[in-house]
Short mmCIF file of N, CA, C and O in Angstrom, two decimals:
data_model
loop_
_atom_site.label_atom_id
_atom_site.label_comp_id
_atom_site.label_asym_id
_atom_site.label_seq_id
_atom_site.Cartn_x
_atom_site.Cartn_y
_atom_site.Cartn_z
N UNK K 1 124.79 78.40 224.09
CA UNK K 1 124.14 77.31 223.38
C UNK K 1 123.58 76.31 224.39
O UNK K 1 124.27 75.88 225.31
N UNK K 2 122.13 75.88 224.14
CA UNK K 2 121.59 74.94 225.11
C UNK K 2 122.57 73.84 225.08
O UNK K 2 123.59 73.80 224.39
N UNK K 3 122.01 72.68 226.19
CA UNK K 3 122.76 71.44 225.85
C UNK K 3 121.88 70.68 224.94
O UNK K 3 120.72 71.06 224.82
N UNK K 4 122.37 69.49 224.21
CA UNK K 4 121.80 68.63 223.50
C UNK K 4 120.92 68.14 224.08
O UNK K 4 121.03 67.96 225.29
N UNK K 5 119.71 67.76 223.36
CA UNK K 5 118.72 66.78 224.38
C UNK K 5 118.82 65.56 223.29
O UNK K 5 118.88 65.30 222.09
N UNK K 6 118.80 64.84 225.02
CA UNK K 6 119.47 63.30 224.38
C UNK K 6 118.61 62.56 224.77
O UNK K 6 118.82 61.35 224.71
N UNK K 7 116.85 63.28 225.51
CA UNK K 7 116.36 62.12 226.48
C UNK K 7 115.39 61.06 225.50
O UNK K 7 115.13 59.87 225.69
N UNK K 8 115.04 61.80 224.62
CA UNK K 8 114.39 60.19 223.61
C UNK K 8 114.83 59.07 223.23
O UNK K 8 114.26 58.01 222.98
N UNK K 9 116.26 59.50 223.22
CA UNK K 9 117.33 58.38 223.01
C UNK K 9 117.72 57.55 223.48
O UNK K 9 117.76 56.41 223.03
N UNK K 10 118.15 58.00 224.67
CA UNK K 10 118.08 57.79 226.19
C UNK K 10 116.85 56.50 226.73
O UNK K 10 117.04 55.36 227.16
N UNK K 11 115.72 57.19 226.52
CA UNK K 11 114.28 56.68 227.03
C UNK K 11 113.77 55.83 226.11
O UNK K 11 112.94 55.03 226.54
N UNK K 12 114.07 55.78 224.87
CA UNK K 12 113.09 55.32 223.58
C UNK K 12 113.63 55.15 222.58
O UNK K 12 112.95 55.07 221.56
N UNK K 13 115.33 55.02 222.53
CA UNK K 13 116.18 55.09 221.54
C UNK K 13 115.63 53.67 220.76
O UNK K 13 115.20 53.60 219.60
N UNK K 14 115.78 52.56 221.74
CA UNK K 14 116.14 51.43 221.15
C UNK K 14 114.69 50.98 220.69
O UNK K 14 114.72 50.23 219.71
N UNK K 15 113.16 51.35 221.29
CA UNK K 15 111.69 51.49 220.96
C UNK K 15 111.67 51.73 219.77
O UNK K 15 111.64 50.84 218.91
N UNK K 16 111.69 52.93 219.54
CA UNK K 16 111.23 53.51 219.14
C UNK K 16 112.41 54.79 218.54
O UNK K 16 112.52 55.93 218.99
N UNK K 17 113.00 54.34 217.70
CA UNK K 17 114.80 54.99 217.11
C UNK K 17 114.22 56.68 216.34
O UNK K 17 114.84 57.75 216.38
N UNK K 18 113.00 56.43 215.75
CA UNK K 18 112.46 57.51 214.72
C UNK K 18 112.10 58.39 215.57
O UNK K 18 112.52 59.54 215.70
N UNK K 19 111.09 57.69 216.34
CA UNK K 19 110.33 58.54 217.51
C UNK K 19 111.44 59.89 218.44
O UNK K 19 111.50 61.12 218.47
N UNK K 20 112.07 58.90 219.00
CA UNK K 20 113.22 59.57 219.70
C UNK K 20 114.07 60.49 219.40
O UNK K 20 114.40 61.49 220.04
N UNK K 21 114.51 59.97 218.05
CA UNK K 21 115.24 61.44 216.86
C UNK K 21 114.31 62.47 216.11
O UNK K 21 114.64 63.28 215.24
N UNK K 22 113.42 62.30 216.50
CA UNK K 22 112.15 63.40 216.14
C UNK K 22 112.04 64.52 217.66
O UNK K 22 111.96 65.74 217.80
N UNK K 23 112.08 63.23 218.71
CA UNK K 23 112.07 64.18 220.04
C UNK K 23 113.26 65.55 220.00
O UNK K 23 113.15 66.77 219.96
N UNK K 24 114.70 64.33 220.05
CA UNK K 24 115.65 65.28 220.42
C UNK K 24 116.08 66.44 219.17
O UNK K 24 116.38 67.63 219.16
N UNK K 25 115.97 65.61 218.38
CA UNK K 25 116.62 66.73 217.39
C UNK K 25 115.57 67.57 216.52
O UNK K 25 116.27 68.38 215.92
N UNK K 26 114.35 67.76 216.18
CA UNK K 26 113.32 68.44 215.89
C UNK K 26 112.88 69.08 216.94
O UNK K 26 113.45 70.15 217.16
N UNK K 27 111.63 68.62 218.04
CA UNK K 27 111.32 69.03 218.75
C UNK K 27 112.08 70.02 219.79
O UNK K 27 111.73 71.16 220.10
N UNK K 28 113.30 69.21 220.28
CA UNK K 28 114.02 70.15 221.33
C UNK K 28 115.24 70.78 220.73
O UNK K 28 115.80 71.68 221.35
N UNK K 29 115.81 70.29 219.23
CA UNK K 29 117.12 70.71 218.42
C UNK K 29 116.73 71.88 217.44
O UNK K 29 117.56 72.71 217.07
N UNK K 30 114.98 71.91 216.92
CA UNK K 30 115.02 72.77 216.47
C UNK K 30 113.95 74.17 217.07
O UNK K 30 114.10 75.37 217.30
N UNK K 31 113.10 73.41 217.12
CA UNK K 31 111.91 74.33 217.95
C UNK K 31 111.98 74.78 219.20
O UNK K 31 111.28 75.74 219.49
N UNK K 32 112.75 74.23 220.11
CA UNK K 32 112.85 74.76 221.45
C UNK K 32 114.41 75.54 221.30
O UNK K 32 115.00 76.05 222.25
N UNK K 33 114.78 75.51 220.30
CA UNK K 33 116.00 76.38 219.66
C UNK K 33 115.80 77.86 218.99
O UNK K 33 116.60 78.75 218.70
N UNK K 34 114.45 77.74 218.87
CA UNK K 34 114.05 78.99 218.35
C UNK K 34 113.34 80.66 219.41
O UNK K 34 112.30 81.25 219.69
N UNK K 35 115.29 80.73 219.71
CA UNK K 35 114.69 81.36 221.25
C UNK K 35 114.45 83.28 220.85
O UNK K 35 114.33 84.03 221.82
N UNK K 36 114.42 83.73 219.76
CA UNK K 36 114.50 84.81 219.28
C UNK K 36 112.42 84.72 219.08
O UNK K 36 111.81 85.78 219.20
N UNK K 37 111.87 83.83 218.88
CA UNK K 37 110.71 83.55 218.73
C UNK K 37 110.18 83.63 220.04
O UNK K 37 109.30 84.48 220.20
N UNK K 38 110.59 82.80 221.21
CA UNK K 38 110.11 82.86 222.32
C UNK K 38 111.00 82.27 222.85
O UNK K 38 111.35 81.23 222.29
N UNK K 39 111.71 82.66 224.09
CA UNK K 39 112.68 81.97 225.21
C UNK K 39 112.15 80.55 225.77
O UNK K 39 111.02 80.14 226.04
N UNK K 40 113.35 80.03 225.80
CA UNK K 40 113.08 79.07 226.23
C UNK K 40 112.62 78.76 228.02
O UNK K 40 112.79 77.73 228.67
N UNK K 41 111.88 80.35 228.51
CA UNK K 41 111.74 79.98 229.87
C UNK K 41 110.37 80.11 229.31
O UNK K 41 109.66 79.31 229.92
N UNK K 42 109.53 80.92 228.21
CA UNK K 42 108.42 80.62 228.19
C UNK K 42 108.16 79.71 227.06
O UNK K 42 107.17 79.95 226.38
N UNK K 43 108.52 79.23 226.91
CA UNK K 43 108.18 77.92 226.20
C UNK K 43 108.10 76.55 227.44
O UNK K 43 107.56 75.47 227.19
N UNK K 44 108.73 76.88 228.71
CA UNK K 44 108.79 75.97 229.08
C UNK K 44 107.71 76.41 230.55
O UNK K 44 107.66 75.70 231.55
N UNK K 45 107.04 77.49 230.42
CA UNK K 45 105.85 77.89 231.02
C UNK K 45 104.94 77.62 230.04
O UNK K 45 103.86 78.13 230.32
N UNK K 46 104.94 77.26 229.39
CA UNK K 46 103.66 76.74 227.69
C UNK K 46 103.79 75.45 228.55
O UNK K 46 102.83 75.01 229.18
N UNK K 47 104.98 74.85 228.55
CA UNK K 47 104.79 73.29 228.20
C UNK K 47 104.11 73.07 229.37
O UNK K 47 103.07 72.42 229.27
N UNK K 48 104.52 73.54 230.75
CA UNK K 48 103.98 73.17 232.13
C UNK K 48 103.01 73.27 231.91
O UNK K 48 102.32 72.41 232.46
N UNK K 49 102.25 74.28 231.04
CA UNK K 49 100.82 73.98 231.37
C UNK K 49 99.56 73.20 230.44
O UNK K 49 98.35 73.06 230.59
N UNK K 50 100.64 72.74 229.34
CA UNK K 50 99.85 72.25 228.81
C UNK K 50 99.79 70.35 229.42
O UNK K 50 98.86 69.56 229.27
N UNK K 51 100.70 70.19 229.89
CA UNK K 51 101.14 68.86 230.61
C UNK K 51 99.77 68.72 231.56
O UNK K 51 98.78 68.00 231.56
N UNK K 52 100.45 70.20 232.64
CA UNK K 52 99.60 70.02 233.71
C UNK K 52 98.08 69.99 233.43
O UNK K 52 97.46 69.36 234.30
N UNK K 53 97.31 70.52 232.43
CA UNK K 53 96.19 70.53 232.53
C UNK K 53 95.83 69.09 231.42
O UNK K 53 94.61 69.16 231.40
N UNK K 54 96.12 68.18 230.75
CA UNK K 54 96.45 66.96 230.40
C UNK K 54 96.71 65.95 231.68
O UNK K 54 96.39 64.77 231.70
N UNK K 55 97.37 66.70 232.77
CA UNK K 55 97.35 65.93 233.81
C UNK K 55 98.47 64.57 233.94
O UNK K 55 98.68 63.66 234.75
N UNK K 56 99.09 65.07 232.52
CA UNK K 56 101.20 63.98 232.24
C UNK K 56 101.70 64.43 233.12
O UNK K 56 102.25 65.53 232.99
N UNK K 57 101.71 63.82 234.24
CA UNK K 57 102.34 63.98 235.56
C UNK K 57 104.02 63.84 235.19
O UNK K 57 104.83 64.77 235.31
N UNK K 58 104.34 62.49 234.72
CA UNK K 58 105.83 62.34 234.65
C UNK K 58 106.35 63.05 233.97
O UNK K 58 107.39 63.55 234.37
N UNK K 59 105.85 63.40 232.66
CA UNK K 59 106.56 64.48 231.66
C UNK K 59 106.42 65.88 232.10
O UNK K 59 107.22 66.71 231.67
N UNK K 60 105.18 66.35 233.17
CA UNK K 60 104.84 67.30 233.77
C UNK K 60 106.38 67.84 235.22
O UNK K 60 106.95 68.86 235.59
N UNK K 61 106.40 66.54 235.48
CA UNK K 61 108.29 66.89 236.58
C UNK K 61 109.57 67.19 235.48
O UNK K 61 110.33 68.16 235.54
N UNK K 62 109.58 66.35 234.68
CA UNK K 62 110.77 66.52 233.58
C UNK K 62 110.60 67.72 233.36
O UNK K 62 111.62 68.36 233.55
N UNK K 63 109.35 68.56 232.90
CA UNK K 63 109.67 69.74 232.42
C UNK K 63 109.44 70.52 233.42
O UNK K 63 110.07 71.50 233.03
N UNK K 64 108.78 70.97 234.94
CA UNK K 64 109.10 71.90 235.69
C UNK K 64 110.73 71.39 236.22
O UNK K 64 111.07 71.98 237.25
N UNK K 65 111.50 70.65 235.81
CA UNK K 65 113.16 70.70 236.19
C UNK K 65 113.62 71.14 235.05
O UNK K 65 114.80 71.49 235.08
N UNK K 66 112.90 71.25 233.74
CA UNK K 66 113.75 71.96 232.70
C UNK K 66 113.28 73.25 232.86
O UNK K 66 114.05 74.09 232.40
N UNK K 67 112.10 73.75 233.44
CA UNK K 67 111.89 74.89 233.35
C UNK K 67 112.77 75.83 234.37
O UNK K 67 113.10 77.01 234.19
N UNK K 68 113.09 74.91 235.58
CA UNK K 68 113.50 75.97 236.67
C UNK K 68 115.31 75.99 236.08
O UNK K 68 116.18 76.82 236.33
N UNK K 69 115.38 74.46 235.06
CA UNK K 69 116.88 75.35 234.36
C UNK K 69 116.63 76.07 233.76
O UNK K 69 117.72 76.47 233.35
N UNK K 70 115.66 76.81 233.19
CA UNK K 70 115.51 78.22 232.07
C UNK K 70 115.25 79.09 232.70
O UNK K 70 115.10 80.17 232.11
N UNK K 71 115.06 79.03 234.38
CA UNK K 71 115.12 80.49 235.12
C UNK K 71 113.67 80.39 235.89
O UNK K 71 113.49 81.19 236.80
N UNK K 72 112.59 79.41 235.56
CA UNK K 72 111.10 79.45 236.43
C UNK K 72 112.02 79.62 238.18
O UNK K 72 113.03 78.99 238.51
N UNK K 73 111.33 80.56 238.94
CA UNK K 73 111.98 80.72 240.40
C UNK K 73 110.76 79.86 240.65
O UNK K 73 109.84 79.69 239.84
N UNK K 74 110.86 79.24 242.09
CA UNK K 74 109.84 78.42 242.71
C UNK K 74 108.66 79.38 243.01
O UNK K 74 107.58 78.94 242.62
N UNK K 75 108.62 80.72 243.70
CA UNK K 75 107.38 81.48 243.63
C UNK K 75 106.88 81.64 242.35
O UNK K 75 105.65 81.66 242.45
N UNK K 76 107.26 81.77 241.10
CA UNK K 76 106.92 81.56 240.07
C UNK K 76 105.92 80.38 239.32
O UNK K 76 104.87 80.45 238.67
N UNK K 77 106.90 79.16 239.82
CA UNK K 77 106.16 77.61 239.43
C UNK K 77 105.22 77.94 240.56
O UNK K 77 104.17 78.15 239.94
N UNK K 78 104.95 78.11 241.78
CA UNK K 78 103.65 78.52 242.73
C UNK K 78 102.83 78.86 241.89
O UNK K 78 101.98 78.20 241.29
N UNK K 79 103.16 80.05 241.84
CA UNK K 79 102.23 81.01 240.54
C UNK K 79 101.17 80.21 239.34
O UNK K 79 99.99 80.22 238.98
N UNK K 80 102.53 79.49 239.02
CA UNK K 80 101.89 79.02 237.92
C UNK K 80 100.78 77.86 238.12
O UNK K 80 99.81 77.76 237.36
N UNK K 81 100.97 77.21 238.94
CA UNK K 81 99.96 75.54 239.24
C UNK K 81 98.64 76.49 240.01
O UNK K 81 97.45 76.30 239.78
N UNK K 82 99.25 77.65 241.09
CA UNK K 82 97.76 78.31 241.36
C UNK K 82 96.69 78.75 239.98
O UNK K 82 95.53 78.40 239.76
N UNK K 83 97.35 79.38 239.44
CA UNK K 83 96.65 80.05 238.55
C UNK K 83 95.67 78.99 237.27
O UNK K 83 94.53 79.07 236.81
N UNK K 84 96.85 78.04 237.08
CA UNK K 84 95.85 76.77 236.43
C UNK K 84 95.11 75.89 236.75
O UNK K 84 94.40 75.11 236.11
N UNK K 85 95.52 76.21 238.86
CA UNK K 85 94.53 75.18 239.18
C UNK K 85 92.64 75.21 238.95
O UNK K 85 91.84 74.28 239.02
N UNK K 86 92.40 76.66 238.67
CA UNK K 86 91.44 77.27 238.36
C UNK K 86 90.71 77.10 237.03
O UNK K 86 89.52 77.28 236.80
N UNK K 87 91.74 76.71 236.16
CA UNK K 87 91.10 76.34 234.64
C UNK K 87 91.06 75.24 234.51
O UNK K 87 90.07 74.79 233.92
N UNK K 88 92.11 74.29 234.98
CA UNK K 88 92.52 72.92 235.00
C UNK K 88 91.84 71.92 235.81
O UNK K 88 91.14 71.01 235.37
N UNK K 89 92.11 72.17 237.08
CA UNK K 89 91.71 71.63 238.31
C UNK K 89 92.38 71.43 239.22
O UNK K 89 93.56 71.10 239.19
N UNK K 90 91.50 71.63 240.42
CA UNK K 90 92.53 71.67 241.88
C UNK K 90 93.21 70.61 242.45
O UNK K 90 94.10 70.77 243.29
N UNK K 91 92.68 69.10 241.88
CA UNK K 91 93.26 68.15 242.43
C UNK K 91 94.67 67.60 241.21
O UNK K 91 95.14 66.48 241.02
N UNK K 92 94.98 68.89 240.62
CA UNK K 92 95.50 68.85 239.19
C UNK K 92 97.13 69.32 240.50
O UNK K 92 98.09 68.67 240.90
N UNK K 93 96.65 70.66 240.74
CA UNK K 93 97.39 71.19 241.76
C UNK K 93 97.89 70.75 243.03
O UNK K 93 98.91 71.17 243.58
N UNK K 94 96.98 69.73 243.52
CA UNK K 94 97.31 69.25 244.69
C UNK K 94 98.35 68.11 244.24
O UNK K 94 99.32 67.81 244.93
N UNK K 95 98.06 67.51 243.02
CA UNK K 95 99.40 66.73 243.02
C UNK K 95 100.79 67.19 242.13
O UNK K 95 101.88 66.64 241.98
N UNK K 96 100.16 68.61 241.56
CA UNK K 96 101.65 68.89 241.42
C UNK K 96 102.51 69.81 242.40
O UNK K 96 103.61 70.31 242.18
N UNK K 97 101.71 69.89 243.54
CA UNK K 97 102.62 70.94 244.35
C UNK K 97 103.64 70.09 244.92
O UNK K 97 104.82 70.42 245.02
N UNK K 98 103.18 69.04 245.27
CA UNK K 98 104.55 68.15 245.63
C UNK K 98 106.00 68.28 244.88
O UNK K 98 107.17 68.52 245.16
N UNK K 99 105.31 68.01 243.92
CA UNK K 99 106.69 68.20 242.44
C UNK K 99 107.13 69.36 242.93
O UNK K 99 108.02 69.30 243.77
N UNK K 100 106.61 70.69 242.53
CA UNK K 100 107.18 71.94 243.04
C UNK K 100 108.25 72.14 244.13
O UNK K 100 109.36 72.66 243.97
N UNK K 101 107.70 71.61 245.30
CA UNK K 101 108.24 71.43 246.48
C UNK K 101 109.83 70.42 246.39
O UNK K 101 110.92 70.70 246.89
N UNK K 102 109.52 69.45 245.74
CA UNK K 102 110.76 68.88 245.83
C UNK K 102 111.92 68.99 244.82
O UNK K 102 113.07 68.62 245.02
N UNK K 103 111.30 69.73 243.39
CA UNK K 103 112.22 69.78 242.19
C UNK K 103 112.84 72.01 242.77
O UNK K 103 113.34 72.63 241.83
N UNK K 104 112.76 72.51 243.65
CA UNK K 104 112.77 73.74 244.00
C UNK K 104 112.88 73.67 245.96
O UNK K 104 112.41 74.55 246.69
N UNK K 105 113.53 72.53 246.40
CA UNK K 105 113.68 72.41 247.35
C UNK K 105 114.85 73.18 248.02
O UNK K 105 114.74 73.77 249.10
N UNK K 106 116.16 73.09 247.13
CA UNK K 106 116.76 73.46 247.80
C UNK K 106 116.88 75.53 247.48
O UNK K 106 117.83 76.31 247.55
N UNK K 107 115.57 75.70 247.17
CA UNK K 107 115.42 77.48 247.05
C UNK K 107 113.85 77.44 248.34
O UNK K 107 112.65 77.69 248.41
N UNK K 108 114.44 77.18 248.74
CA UNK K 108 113.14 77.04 249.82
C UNK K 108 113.91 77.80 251.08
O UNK K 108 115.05 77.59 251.49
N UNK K 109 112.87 78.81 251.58
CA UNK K 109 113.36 79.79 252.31
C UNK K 109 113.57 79.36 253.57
O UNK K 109 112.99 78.30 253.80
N UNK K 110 114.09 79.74 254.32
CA UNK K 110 114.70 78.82 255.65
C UNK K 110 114.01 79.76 257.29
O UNK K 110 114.28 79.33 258.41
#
């Protein structure tokens, strides 16, 4: 069983109370629960790229660290920012490789 997501609550509880219990418990309690539909490692290769090419940088790190907890390997997240830098854009890529680099640092080959 995933863990609870608590981050609307967390981030936007006291904002925004509806908002936040729509995040955690719909969005990530029921739909990102629906892993017989699609795993939650590609759901969380959906989300990277729909962030990244939107260009939500901050919500774009939150979810390549939820993704590499659902199993994204760092040659993988590579993979992935190359391949969108092409539909998206390259200066899309140039600032998320940083992210890459530091949320997949310590799988960095020596």
């Amino acid at each position: 069983m995933a863990e609870k997501q608590t981050a609307g609550r967390d981030h936007l509880g006291d904002l925004a109370p509806q908002f936040a219990a729509l995040n955690d418990d719909v969005l990530f309690g029921e739909v990102w629960a629906r892993e017989e539909q699609l795993s939650a490692r590609d759901r969380s290769m959906i989300t990277i790229a729909a962030l990244f090419s939107a260009g939500l940088y901050p919500q774009l790190r939150a979810h390549l660290e939820l993704g590499k907890a659902h199993g994204i390997t760092r040659e993988e997240a590579i993979e992935i920012v190359t391949q969108l830098a092409f539909y998206c854009g390259w200066p899309k890529a140039w600032s998320t490789f940083p992210m890459v680099a530091e949320i997949w640092d310590d799988d960095a080959e020596e």
